[in-house]
PDB file of C-alpha atoms and ligand atoms in Angstrom:
ATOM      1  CA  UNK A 291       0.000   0.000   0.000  1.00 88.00           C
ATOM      2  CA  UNK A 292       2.942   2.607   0.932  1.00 97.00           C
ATOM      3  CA  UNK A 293       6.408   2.401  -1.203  1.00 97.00           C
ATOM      4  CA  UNK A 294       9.374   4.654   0.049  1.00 98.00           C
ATOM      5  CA  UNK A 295      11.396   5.440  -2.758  1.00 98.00           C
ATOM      6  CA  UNK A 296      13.659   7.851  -3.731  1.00 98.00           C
ATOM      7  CA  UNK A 297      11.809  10.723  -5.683  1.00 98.00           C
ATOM      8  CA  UNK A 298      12.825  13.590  -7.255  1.00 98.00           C
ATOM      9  CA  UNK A 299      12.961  16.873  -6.303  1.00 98.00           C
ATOM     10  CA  UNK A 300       9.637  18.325  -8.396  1.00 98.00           C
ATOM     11  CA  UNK A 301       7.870  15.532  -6.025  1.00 98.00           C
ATOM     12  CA  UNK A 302       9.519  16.507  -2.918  1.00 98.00           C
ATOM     13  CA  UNK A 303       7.678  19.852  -3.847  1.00 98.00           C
ATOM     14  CA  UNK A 304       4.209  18.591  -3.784  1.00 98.00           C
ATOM     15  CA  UNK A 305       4.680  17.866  -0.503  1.00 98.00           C
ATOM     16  CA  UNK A 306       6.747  20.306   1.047  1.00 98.00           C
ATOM     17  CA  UNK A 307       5.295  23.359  -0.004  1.00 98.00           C
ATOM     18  CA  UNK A 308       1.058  22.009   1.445  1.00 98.00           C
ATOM     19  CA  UNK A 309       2.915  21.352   4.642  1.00 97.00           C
ATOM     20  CA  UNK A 310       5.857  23.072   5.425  1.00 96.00           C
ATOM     21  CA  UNK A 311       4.953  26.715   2.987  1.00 94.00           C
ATOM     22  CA  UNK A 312       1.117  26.551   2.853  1.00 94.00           C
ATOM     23  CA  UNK A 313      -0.116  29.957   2.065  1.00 94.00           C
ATOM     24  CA  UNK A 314       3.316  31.017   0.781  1.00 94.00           C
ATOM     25  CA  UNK A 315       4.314  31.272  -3.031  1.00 96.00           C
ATOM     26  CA  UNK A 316       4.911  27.738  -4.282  1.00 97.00           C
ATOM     27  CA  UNK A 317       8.836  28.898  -4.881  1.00 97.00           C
ATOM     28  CA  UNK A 318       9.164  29.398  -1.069  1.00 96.00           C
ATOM     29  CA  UNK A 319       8.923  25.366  -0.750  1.00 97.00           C
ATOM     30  CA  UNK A 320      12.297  24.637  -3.533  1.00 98.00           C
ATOM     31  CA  UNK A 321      15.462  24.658  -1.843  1.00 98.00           C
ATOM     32  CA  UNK A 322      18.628  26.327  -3.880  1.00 97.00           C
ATOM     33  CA  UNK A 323      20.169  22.512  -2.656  1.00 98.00           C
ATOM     34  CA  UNK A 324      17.742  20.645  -4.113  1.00 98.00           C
ATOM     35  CA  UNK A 325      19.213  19.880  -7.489  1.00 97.00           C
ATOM     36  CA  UNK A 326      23.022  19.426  -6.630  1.00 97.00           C
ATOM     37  CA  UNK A 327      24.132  15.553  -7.106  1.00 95.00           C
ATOM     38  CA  UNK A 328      25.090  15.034  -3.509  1.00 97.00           C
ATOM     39  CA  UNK A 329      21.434  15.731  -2.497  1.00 98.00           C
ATOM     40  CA  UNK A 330      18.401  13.128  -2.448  1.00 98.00           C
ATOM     41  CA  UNK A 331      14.839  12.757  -1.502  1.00 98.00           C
ATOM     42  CA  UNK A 332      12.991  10.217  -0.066  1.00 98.00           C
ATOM     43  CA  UNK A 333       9.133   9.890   0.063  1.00 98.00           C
ATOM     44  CA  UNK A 334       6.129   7.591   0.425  1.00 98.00           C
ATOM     45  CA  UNK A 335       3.735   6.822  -2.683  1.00 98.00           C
ATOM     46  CA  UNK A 336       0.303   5.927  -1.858  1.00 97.00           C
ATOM     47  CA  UNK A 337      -1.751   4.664  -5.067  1.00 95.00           C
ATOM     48  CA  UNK A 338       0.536   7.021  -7.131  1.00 95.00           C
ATOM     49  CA  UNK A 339       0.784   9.906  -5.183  1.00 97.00           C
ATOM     50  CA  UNK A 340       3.600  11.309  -3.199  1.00 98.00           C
ATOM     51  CA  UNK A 341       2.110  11.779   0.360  1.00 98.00           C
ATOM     52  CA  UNK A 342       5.554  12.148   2.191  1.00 98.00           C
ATOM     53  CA  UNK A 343       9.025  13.862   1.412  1.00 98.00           C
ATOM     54  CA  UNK A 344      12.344  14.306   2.707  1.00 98.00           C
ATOM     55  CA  UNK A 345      15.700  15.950   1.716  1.00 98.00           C
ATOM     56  CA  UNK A 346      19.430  15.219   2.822  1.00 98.00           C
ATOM     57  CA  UNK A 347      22.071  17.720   1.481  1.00 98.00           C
ATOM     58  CA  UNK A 348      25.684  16.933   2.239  1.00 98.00           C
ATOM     59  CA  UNK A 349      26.042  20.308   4.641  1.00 97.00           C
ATOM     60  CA  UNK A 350      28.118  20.630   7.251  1.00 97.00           C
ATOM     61  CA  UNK A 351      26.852  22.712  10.383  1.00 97.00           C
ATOM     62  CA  UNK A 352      30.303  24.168  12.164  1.00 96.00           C
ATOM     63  CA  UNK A 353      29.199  23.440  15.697  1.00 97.00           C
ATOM     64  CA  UNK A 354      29.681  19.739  14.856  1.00 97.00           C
ATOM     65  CA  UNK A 355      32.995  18.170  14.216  1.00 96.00           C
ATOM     66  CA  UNK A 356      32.137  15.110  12.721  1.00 97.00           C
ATOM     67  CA  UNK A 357      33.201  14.600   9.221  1.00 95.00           C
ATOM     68  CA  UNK A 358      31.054  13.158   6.348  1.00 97.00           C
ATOM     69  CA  UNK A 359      28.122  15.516   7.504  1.00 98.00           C
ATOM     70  CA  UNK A 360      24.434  15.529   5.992  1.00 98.00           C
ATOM     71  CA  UNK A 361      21.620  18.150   6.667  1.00 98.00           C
ATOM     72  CA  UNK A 362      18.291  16.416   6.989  1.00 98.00           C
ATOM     73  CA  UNK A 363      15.489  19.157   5.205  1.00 98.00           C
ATOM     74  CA  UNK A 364      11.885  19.706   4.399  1.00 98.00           C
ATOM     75  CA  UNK A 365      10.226  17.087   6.375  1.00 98.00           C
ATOM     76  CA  UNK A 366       6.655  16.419   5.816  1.00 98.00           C
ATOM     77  CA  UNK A 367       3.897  14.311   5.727  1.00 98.00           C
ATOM     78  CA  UNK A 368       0.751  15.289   4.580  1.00 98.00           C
ATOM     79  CA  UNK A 369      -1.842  15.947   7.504  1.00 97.00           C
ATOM     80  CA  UNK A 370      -3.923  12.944   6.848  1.00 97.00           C
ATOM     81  CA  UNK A 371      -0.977  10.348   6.480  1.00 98.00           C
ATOM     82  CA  UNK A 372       0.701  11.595   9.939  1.00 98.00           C
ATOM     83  CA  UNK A 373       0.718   9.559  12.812  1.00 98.00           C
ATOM     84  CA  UNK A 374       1.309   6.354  10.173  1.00 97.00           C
ATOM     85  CA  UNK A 375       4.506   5.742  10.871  1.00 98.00           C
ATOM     86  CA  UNK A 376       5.467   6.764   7.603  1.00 98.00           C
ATOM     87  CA  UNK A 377       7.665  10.246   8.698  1.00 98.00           C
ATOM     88  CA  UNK A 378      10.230   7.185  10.443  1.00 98.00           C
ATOM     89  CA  UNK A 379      10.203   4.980   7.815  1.00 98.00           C
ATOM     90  CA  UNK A 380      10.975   7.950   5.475  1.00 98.00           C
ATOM     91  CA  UNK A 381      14.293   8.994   7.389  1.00 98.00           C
ATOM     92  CA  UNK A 382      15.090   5.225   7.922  1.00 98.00           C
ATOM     93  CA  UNK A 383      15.303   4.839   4.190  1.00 98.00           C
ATOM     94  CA  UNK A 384      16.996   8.102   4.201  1.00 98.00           C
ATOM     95  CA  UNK A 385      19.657   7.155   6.733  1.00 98.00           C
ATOM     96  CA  UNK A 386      20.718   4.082   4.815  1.00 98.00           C
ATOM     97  CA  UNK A 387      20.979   5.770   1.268  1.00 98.00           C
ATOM     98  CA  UNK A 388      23.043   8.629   3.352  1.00 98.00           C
ATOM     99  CA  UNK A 389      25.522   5.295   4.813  1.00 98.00           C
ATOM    100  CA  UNK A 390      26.363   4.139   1.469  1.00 97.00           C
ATOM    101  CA  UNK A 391      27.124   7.306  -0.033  1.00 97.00           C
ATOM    102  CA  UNK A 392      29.862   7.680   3.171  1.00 97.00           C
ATOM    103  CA  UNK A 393      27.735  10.094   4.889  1.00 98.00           C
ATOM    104  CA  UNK A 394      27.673   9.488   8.874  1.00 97.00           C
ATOM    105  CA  UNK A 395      26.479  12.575  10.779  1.00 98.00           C
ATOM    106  CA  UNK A 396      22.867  13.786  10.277  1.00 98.00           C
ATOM    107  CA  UNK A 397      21.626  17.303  11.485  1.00 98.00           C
ATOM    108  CA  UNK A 398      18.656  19.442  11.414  1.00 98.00           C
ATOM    109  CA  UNK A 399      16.956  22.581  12.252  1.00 97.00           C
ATOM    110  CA  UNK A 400      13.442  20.879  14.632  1.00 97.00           C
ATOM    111  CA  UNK A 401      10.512  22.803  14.686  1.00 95.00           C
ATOM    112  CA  UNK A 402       9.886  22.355  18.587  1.00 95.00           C
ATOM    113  CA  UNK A 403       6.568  20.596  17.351  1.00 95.00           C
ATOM    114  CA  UNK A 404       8.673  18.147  15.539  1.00 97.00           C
ATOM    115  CA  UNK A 405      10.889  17.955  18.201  1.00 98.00           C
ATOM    116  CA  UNK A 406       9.363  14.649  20.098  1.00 98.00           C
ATOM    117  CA  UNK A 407       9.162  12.720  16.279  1.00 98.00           C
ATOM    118  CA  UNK A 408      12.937  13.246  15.894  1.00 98.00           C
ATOM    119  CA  UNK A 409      13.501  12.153  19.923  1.00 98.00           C
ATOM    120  CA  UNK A 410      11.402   9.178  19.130  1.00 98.00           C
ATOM    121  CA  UNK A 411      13.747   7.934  16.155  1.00 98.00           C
ATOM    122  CA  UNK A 412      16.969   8.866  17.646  1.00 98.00           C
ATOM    123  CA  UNK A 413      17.728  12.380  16.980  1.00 98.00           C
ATOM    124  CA  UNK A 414      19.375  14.460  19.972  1.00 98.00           C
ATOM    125  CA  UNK A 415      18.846  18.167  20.748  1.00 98.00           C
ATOM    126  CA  UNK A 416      22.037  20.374  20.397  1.00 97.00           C
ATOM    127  CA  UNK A 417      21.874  23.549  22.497  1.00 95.00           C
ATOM    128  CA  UNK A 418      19.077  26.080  23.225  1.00 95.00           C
ATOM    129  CA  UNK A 419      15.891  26.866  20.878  1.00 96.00           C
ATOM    130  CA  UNK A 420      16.394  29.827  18.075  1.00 95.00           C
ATOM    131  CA  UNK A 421      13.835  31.530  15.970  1.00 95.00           C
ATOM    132  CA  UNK A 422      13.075  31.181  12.152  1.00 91.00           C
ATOM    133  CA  UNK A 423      11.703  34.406  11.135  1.00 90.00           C
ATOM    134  CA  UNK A 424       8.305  33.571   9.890  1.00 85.00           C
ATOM    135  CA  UNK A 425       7.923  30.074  10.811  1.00 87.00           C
ATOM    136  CA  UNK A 426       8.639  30.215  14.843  1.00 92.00           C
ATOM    137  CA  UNK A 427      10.902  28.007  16.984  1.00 95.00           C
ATOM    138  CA  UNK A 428      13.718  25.479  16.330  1.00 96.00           C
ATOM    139  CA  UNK A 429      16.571  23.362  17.991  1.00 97.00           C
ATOM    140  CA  UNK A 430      19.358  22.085  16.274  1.00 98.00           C
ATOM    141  CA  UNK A 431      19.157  18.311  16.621  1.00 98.00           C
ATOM    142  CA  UNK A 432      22.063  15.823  15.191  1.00 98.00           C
ATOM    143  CA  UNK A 433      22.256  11.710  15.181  1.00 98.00           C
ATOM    144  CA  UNK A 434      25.563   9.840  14.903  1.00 98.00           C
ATOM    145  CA  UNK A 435      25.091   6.808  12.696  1.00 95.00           C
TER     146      UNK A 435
HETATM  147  C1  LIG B 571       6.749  15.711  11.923  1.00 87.52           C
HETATM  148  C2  LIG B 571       6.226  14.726  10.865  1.00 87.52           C
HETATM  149  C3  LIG B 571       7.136  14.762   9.654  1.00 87.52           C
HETATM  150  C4  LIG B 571       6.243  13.318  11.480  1.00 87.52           C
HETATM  151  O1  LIG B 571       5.844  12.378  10.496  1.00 87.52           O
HETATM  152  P1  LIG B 571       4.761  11.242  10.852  1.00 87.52           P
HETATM  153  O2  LIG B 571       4.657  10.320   9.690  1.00 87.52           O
HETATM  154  O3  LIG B 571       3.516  11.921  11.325  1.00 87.52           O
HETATM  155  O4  LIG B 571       5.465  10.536  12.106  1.00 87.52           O
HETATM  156  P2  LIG B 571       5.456   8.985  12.494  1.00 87.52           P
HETATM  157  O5  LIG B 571       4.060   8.469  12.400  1.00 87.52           O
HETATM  158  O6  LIG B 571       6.495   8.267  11.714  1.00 87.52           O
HETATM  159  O7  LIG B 571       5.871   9.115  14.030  1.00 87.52           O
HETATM  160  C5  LIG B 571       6.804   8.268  14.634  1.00 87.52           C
HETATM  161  C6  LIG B 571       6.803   8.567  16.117  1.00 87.52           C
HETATM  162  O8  LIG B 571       7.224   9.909  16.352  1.00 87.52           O
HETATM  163  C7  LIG B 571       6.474  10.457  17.442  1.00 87.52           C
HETATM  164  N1  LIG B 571       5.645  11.570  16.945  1.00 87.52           N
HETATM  165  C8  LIG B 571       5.317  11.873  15.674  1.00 87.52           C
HETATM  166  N2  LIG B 571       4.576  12.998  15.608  1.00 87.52           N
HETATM  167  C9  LIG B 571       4.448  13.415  16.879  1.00 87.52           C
HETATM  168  C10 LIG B 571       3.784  14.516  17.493  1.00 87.52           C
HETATM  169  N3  LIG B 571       3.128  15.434  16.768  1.00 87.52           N
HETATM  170  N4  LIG B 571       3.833  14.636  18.830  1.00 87.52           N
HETATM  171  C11 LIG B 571       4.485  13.708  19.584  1.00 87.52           C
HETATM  172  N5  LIG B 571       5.146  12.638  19.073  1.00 87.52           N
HETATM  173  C12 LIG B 571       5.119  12.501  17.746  1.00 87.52           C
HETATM  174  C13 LIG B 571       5.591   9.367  17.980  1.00 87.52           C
HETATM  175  O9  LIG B 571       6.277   8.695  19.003  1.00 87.52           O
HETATM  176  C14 LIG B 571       5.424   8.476  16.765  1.00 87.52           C
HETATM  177  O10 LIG B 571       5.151   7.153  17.078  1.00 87.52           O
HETATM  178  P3  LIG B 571       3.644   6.715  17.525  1.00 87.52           P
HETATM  179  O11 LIG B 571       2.686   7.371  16.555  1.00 87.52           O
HETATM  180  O12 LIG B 571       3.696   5.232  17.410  1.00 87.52           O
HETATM  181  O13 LIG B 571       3.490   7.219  18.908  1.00 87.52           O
HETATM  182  C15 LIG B 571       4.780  15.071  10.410  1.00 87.52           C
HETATM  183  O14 LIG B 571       3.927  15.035  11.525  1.00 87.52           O
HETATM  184  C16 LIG B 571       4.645  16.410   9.712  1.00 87.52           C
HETATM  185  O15 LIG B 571       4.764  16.486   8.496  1.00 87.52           O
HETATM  186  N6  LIG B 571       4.361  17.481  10.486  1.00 87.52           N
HETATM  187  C17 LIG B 571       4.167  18.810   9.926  1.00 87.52           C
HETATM  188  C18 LIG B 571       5.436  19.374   9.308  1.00 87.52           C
HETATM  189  C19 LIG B 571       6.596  19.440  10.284  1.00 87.52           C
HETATM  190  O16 LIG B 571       6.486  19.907  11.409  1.00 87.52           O
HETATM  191  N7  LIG B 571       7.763  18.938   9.791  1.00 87.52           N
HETATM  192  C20 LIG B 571       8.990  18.937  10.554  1.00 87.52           C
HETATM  193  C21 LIG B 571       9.766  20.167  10.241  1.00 87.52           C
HETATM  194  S1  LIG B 571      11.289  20.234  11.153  1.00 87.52           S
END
């Protein structure tokens, strides 16, 4: 019923921008990253359509030492797939693509809603929350694979 694939970035869109840019102009969801080679998306496909996305750019954050470093972006399910499982079994597939291309460091920017989702699958918080201008609070949050 669900396949998690890697997609392409014009499908990472479809998803992004409802969820993470809704109300904003449809270029606000397509990250300048999006179409270098190092970066992939992964997503969920539910009879044909994309219902989940997310990005990893090789990016590393300077507060982190680690080598091989990968940002983990745009995360987002859409609202009536959440709660399926389907946002962990997303960055699960992402994690393993990200181990055989040598990557293993993963960090983010949370939104503090998010922030219990990324706890549950392993993710730790780094420092104190920041703001985003227009979207609201974040931590920085890193895994060690
Ligand atoms: C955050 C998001 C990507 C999670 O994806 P999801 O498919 O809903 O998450 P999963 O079903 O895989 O959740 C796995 C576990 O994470 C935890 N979790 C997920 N969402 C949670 C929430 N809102 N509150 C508390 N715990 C949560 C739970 O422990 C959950 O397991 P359970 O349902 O068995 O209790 C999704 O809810 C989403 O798109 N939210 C809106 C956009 C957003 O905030 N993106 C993150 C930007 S940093």
């Amino acid at each position: 019923m669900y396949k998690v694939r890697e997609i392409t970035a014009a499908e990472a869109h479809s998803v992004r921008h409802p969820v993470l840019r809704e109300g904003k102009p449809f270029e606000s969801a397509i990250f300048p990253e999006d179409t270098i080679e190092d970066t992939f998306h992964v997503g969920v496909e539910s009879n044909g359509e994309i219902v989940g996305t997310v990005t990893f750019i090789k990016n590393s954050e300077d507060v982190f030492k680690e080598a091989n470093q990968y940002q983990l972006r745009g995360m987002a399910v859409l609202q009536k797939y959440q709660r399926k499982g389907l946002g962990e079994l997303m960055v699960k597939k992402a994690e393993s693509l990200m181990l055989q291309r040598g990557g293993a460091f993963i960090w983010l920017n949370a939104r503090e809603v998010a922030v219990l989702f990324y706890k549950k699958i392993g993710y730790e918080k780094f420092g104190n929350s920041f703001n985003v201008p227009g979207i609201g609070p974040h931590f920085l949050m890193y895994k060690k694979m």
